[in-house]
Each structure stands twice: as C-alpha cells, then as structure tokens.
Coordinates of N, CA and C in Angstrom, one line a residue:
X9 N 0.9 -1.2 0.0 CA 0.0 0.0 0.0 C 0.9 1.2 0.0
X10 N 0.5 1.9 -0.8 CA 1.2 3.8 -1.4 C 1.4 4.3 0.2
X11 N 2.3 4.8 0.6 CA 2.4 5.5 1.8 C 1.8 7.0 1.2
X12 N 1.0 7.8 2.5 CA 0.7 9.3 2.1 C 1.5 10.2 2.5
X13 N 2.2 11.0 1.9 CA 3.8 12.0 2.5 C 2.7 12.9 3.5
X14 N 3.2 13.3 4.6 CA 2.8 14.0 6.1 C 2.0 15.3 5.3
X15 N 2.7 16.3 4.3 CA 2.2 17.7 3.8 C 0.5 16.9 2.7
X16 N 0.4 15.7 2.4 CA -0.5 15.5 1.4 C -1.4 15.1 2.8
X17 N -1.1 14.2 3.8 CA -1.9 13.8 5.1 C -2.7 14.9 5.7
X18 N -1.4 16.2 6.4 CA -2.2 17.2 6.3 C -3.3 18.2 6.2
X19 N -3.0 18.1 5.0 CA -4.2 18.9 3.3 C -5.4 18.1 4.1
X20 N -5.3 16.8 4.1 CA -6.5 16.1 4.0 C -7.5 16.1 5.1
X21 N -6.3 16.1 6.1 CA -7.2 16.3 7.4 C -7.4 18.0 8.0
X22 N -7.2 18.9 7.2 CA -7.6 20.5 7.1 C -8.7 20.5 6.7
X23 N -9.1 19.8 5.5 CA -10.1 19.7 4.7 C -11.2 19.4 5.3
X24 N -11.0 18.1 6.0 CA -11.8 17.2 6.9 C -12.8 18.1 7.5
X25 N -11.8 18.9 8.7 CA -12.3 19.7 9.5 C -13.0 21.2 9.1
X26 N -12.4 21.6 7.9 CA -13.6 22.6 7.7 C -15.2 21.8 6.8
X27 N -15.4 20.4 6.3 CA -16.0 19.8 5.9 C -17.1 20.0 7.2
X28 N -16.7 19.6 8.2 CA -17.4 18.9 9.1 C -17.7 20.6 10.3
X29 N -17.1 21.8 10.1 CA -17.6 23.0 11.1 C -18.5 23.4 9.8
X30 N -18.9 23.0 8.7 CA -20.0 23.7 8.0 C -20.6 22.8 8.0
X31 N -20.7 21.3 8.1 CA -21.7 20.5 8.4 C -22.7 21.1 9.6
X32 N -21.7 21.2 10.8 CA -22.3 22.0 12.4 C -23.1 22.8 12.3
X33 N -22.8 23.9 11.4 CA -23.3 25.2 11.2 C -24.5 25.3 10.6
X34 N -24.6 24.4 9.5 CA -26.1 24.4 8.9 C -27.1 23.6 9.4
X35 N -26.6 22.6 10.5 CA -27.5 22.0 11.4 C -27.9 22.7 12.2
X36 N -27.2 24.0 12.7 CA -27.5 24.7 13.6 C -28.5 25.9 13.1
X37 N -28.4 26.6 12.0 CA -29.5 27.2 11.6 C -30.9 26.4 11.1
X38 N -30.8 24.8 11.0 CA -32.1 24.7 10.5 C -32.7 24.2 11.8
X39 N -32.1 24.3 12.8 CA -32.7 24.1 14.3 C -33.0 25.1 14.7
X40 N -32.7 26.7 14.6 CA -33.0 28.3 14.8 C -32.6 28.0 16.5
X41 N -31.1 27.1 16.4 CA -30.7 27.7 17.3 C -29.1 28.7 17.1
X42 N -28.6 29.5 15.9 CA -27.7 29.8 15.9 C -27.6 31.1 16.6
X43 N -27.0 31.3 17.5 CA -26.9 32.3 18.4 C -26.9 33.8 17.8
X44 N -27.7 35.3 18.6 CA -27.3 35.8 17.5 C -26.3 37.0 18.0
X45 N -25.5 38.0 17.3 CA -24.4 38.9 18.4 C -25.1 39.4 19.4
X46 N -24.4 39.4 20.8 CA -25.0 39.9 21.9 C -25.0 41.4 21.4
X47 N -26.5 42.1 22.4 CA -26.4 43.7 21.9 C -25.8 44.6 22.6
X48 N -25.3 45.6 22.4 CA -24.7 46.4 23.1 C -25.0 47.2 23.8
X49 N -24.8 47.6 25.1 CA -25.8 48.4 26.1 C -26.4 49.6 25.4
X50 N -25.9 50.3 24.3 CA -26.6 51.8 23.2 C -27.4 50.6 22.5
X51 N -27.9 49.9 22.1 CA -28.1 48.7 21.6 C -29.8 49.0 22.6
X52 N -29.7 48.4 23.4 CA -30.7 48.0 24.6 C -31.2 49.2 24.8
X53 N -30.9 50.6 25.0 CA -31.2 51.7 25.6 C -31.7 52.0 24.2
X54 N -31.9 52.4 23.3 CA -32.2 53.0 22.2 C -33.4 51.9 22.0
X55 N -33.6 50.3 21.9 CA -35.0 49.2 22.2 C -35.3 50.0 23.0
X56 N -35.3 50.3 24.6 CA -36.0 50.3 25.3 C -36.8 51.5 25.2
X57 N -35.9 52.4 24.6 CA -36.6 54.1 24.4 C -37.9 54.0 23.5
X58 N -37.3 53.1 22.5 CA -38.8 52.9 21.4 C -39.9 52.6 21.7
X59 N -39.6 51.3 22.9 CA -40.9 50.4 22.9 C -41.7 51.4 24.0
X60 N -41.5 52.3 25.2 CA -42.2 52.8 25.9 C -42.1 54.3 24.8
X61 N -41.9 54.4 24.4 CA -42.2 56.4 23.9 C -41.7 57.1 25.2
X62 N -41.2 56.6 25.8 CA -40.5 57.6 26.6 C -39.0 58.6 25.6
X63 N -39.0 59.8 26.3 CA -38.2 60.6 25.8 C -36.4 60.5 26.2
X64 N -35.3 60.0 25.7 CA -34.5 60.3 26.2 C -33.8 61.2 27.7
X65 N -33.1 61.1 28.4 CA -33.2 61.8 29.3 C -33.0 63.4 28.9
X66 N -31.7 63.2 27.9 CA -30.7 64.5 27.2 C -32.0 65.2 26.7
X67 N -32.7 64.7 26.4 CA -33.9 65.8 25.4 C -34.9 65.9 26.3
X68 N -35.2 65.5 27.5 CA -36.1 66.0 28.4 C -36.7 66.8 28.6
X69 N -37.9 67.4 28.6 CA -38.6 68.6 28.2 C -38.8 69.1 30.1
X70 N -37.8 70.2 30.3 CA -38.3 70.7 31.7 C -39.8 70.7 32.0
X71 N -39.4 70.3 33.4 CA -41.1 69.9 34.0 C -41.7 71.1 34.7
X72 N -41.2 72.8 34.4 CA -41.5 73.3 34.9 C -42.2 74.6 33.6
X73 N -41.8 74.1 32.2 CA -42.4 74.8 31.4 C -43.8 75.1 31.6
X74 N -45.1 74.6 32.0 CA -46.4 75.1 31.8 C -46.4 75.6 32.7
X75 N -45.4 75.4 34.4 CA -45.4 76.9 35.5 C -45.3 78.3 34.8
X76 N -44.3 78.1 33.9 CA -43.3 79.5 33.4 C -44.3 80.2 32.5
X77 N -45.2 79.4 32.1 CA -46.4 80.0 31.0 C -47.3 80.6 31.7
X78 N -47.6 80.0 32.7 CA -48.6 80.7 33.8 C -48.6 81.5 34.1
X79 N -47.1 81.4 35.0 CA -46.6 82.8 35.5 C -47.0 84.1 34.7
X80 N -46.3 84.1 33.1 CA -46.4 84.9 32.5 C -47.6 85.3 32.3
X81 N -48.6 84.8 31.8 CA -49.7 84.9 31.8 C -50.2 86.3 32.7
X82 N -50.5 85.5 34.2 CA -50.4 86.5 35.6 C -49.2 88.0 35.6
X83 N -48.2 87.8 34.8 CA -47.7 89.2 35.1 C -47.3 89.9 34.0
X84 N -48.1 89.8 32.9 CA -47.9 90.5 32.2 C -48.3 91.6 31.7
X85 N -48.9 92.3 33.0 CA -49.2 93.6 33.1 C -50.7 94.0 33.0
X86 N -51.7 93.2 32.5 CA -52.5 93.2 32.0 C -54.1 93.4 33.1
X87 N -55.0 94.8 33.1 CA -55.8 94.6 34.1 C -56.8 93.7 34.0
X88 N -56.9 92.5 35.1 CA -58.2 91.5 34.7 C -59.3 91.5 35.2
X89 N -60.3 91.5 35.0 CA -61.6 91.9 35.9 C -61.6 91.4 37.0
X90 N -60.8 90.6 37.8 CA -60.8 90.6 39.4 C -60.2 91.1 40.1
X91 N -59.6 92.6 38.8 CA -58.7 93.6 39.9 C -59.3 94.7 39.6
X92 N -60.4 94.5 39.2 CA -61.5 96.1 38.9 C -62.6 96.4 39.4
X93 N -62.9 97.3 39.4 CA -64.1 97.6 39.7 C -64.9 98.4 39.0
X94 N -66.1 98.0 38.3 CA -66.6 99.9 37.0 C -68.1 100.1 37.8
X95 N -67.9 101.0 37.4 CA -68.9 101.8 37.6 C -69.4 103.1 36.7
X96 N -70.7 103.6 36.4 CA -71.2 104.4 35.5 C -71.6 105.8 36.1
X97 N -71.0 107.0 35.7 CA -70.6 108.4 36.2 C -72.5 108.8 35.6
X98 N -72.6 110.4 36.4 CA -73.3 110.9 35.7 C -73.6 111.2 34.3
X99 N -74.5 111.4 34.1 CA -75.5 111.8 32.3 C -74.7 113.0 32.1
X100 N -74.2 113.0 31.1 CA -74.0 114.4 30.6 C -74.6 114.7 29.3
X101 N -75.9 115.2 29.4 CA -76.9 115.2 28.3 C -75.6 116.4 26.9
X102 N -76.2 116.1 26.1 CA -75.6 116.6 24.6 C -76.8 117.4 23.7
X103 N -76.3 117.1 22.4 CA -77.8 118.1 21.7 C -78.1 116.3 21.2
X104 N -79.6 116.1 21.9 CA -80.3 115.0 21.2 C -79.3 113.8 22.0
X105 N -78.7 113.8 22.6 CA -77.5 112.5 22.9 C -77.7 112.6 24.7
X106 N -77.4 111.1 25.2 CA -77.2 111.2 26.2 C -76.1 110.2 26.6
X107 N -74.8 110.6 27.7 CA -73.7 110.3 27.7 C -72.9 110.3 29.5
X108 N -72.6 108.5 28.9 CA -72.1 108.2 30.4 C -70.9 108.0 30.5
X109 N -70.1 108.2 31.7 CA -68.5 107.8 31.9 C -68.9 106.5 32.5
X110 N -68.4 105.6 31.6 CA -68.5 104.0 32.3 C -67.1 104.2 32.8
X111 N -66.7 103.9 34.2 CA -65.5 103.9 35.0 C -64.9 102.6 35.3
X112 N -64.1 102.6 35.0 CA -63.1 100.8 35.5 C -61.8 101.7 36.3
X113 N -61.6 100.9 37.8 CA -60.6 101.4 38.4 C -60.0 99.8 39.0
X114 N -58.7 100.7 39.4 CA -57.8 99.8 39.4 C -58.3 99.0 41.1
X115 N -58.7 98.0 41.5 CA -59.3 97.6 42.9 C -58.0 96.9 43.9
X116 N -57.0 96.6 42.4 CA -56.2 95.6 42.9 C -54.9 96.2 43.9
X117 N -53.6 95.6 44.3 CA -52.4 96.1 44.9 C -51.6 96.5 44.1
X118 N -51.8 96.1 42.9 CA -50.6 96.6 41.7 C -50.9 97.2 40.6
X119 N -49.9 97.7 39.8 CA -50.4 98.6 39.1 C -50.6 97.5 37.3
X120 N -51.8 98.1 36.7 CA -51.9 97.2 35.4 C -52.5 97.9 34.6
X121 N -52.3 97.7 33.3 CA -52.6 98.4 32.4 C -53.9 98.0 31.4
X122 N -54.6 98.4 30.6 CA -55.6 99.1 29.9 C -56.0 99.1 28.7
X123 N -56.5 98.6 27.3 CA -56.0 98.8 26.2 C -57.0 98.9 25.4
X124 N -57.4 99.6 25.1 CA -59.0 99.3 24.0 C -60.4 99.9 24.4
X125 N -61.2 98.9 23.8 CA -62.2 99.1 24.3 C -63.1 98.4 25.1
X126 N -63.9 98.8 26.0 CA -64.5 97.8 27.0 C -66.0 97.7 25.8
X127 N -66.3 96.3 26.8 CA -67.5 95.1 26.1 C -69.0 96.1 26.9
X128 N -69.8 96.4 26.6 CA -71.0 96.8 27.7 C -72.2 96.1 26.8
X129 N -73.2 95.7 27.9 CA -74.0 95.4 27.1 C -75.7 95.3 28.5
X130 N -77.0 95.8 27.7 CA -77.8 96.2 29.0 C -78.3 95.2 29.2
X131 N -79.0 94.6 30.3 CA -79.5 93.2 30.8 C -80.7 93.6 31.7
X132 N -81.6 92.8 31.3 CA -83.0 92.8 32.1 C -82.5 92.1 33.5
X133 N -83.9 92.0 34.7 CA -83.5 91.8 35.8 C -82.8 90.0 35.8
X134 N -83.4 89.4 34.7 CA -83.2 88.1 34.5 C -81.9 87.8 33.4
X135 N -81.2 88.1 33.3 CA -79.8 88.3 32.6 C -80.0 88.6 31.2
X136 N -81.0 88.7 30.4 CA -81.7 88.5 29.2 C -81.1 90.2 28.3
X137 N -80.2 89.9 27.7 CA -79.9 91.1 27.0 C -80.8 92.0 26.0
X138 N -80.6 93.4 26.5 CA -81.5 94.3 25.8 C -81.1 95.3 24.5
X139 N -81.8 95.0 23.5 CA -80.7 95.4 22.1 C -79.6 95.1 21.8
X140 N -79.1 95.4 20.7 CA -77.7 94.8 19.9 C -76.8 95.3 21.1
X141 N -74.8 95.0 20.4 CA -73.7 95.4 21.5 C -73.6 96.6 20.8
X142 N -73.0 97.9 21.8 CA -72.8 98.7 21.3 C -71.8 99.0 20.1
X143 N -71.8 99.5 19.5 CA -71.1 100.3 18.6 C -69.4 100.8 18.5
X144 N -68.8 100.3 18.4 CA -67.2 101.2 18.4 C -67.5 102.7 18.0
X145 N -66.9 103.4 18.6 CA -66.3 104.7 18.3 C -65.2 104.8 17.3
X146 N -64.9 105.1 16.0 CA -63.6 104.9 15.2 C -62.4 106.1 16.4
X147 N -61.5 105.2 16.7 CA -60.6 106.3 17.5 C -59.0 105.3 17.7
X148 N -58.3 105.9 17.6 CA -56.8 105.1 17.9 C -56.7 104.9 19.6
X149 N -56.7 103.3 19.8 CA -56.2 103.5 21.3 C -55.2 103.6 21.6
X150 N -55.0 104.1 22.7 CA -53.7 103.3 23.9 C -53.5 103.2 24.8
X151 N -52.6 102.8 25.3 CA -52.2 102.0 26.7 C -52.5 103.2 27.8
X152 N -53.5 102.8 28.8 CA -53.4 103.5 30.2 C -53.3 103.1 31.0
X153 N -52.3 103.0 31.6 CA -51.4 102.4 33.1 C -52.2 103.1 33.9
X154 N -52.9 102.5 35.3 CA -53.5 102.6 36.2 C -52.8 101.7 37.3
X155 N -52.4 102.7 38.3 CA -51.8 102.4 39.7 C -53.2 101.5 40.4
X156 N -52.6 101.4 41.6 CA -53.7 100.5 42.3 C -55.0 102.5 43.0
X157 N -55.7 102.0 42.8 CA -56.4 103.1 42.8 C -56.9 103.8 41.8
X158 N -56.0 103.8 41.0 CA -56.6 104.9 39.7 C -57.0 103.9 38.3
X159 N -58.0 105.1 37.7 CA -59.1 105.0 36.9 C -59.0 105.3 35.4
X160 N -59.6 104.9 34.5 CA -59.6 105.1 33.2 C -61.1 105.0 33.2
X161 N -61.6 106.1 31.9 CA -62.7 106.0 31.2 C -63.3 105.8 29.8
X162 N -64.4 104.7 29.3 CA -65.3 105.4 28.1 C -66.4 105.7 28.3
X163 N -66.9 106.4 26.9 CA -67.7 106.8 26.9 C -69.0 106.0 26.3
X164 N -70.2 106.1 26.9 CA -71.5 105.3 26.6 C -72.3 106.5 26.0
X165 N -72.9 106.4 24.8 CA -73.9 107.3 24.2 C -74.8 106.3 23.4
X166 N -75.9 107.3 23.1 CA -77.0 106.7 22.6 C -78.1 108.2 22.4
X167 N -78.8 107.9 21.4 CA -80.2 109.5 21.4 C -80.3 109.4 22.1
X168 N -81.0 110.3 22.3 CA -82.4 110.5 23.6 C -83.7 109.6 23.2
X169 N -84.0 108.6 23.5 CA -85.2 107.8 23.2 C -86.3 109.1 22.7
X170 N -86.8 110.0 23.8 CA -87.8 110.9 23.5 C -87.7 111.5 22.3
X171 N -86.4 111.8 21.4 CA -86.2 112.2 20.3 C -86.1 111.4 19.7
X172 N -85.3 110.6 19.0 CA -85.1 109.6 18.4 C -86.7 108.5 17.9
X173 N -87.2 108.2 18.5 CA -88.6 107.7 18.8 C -88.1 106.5 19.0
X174 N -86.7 105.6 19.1 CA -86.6 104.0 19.3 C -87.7 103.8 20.4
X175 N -87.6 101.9 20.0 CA -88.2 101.7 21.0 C -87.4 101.3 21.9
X176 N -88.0 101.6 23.6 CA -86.9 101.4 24.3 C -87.5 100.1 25.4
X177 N -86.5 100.4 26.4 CA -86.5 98.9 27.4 C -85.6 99.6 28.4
X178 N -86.1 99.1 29.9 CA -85.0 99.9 31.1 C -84.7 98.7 31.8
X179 N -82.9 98.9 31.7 CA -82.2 97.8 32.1 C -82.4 97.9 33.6
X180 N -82.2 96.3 34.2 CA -81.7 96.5 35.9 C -80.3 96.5 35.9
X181 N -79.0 96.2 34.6 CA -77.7 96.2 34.8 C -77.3 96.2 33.7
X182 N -76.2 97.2 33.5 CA -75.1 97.3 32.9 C -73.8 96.3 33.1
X183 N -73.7 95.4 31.7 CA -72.3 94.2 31.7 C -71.0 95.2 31.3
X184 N -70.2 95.6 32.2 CA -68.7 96.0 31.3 C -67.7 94.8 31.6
X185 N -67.2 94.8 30.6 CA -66.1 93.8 30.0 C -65.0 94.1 29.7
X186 N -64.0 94.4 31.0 CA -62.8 95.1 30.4 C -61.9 94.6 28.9
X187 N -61.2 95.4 28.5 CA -60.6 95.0 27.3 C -60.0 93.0 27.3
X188 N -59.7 92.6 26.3 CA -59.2 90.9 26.2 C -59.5 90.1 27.3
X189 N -60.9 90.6 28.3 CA -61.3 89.7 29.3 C -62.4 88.9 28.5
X190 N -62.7 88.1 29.5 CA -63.9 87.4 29.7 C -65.2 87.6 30.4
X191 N -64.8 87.9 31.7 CA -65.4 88.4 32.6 C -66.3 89.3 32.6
X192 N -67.2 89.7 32.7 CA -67.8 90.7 33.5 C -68.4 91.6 34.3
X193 N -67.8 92.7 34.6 CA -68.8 93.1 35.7 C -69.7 94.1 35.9
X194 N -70.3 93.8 36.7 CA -71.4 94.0 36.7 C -72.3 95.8 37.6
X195 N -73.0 96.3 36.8 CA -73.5 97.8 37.4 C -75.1 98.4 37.4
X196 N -75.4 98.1 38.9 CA -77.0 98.9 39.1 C -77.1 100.1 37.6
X197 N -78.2 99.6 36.7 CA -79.0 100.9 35.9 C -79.5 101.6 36.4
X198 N -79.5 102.5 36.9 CA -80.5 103.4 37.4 C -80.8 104.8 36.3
X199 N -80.2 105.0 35.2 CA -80.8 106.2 34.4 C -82.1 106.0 33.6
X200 N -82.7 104.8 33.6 CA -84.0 104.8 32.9 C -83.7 104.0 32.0
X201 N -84.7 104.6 30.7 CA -84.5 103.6 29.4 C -84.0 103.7 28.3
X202 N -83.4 103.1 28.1 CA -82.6 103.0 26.9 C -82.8 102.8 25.6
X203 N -82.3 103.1 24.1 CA -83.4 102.2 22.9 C -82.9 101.2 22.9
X204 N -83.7 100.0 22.3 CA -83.2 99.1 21.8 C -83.3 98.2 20.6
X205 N -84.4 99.3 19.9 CA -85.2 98.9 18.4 C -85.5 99.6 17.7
X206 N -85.4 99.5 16.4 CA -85.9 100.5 15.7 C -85.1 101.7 15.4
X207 N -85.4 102.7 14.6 CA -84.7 103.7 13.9 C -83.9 104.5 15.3
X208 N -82.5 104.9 14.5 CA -81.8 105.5 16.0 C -81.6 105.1 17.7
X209 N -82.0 103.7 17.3 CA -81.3 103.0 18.4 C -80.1 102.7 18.9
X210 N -79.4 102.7 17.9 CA -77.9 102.4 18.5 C -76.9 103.1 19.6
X211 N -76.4 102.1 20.3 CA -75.3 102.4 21.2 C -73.9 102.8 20.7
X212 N -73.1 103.7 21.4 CA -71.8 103.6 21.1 C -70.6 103.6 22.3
X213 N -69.9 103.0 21.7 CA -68.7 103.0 23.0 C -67.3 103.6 22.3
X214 N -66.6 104.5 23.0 CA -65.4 105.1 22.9 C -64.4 104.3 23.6
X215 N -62.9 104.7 23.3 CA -61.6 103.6 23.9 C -61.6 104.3 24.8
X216 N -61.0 103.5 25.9 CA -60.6 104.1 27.0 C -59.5 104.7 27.5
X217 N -59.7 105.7 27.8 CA -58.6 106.7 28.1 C -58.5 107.0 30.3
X218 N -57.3 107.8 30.3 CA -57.5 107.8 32.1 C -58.2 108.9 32.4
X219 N -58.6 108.6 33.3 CA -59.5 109.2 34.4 C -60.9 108.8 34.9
X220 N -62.0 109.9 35.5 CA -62.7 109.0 35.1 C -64.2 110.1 34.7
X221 N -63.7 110.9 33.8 CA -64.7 111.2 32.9 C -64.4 112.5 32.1
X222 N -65.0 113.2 31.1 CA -64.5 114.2 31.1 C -64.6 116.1 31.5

C-alpha cells in the first residue's frame, strides 16, 4: 500500500475539518438555534426608548415649562376683571344725545394696564340682554397704566329715546367687560330707558382713556 507523505496527510485532514464546522453550522440554523451577536448596552437603551415612547433623558422637556407660561400669563401687566371695579358716572346730556362715563378702576395692589375698548351690554333683571352690543367709536387707542387706585374712562352714548322715537326697554344692569377679558362686571341701571329697536337706536362705545370722565 502507497504511503501518504505528512504535507499531502495534512491537506487532507484540514479539509476534513472545515467539511465537518459547515456541516455543524447548517444544522444549527435549520434548528433556529444559531446564536445571535450579543447587543450592546446603546443597543438596549435605544430598544427600550422605542418600545415605551419615553423621551431620552438628554432631550427632556423641563417639568416646569407650563409653571413659566402661567406665571407669564399672571404678570404680564394686563388689568383683569378681578382687579377692577366699574362703575357708570353721571348723564351728561348733549344736543339730542345722552352720555355716560363708564368707569373701571384699578381695585387691585398693583399697578396694570388698559387697552382698547371695554364690552357693555344692558340686561333685564333676568340676565336676558337688551338690544344689539354697542357700537365702536372709530378712534386710535392706547395704553393707560392705572396704579392700584386709579381709573380710566369710556364713553356710553346713545339718542335721547324721547327724540329719536326708538323703541326702548329699562335695564336693571349694565355688563362691562374690560378690554381681552372674559369676565364681566357687573352695574346697578338706574338712568332709565334706553333704545333698543328701531330707527336710531344704536349704542356707542369710545376707547378708554385715564380718568374718570371728562
């Protein structure tokens, strides 16, 4: 029998053994047990970020953002009807016209500001509004800073019912609504009646300026 020289023996048994680690290997994937690379801790943390929707910590949205909005909100100068108080001055009759200083004063500890035009509107004793909202005055406003104490005014006008012929209606309250509020507050009618229908009924309201009449 042919002897096999050691370098041809070799060869043979090199061969052997890569024959036989790819035999291993494909028995091991058709078993779906071939292991697969372990993952790396950025690996795991980037899984785990996805599956809850949680936010990284680095991008964290401070937990005190909707305080800081509030705050602002509260000090940005602005008077809000639970730092006011209005009230409606004497008649100062006109030719054919009659004309009120609706008054908003400052009730609160600090000083706030003013801007536009106030909302008024008349109300039966049952909240039930009487005629359209008044009318704008065409006029440029501006800003009137009122200390704690002090007052800004507009003006309320309307015909004289007895001239005019509207038909009228006598409020138990006047709604004023300071400028960009909500709110309103609230004022005893006591001048009588007002129009609220019909030819030359309309109300008008002027911007408010300081003091509290003219």
């Amino acid at each position: 029998m042919a002897k096999t020289s050691p370098p041809v023996h070799r060869t043979a048994l090199f061969a052997s053994a890569v024959a036989m680690l790819a035999l291993l290997t494909a028995c091991g994937t058709e078993n779906g047990t071939t292991t697969a690379p372990r993952p790396t801790e950025a690996d795991r943390a980037t899984h785990t970020a996805g599956a809850t929707g949680s936010t990284p910590a680095s991008r964290a949205v401070p937990s005190d953002t909707a305080g800081s909005a509030s705050a602002s909100a509260r000090t940005d100068g602005r008077c809000q009807s639970s730092e006011l108080r209005a009230s409606v001055g004497r008649v100062d009759p006109g030719a054919g016209q009659r004309n009120f200083p609706v008054v908003l004063t400052n009730a609160s500890d600090r000083t706030c500001t003013l801007y536009g035009y106030p909302g008024a509107a008349f109300v039966d004793a049952s909240g039930r509004q009487l005629g359209p909202d008044p009318e704008r005055a065409p006029a440029s406003p501006e800003a009137v800073t009122l200390p704690p104490g002090g007052s800004a005014w507009a003006g309320l006008s309307f015909a004289s019912p007895e001239i005019s012929g509207a038909r009228t209606a006598t409020p138990a309250t006047l709604l004023v609504t300071p400028p960009d509020e909500r709110d309103s507050l609230r004022v005893r009618w006591t001048a009588g009646a007002v129009p609220v229908g019909g030819d030359e009924s309309s109300v008008s309201v002027t911007v408010l300026e300081a003091g509290t009449g003219p």
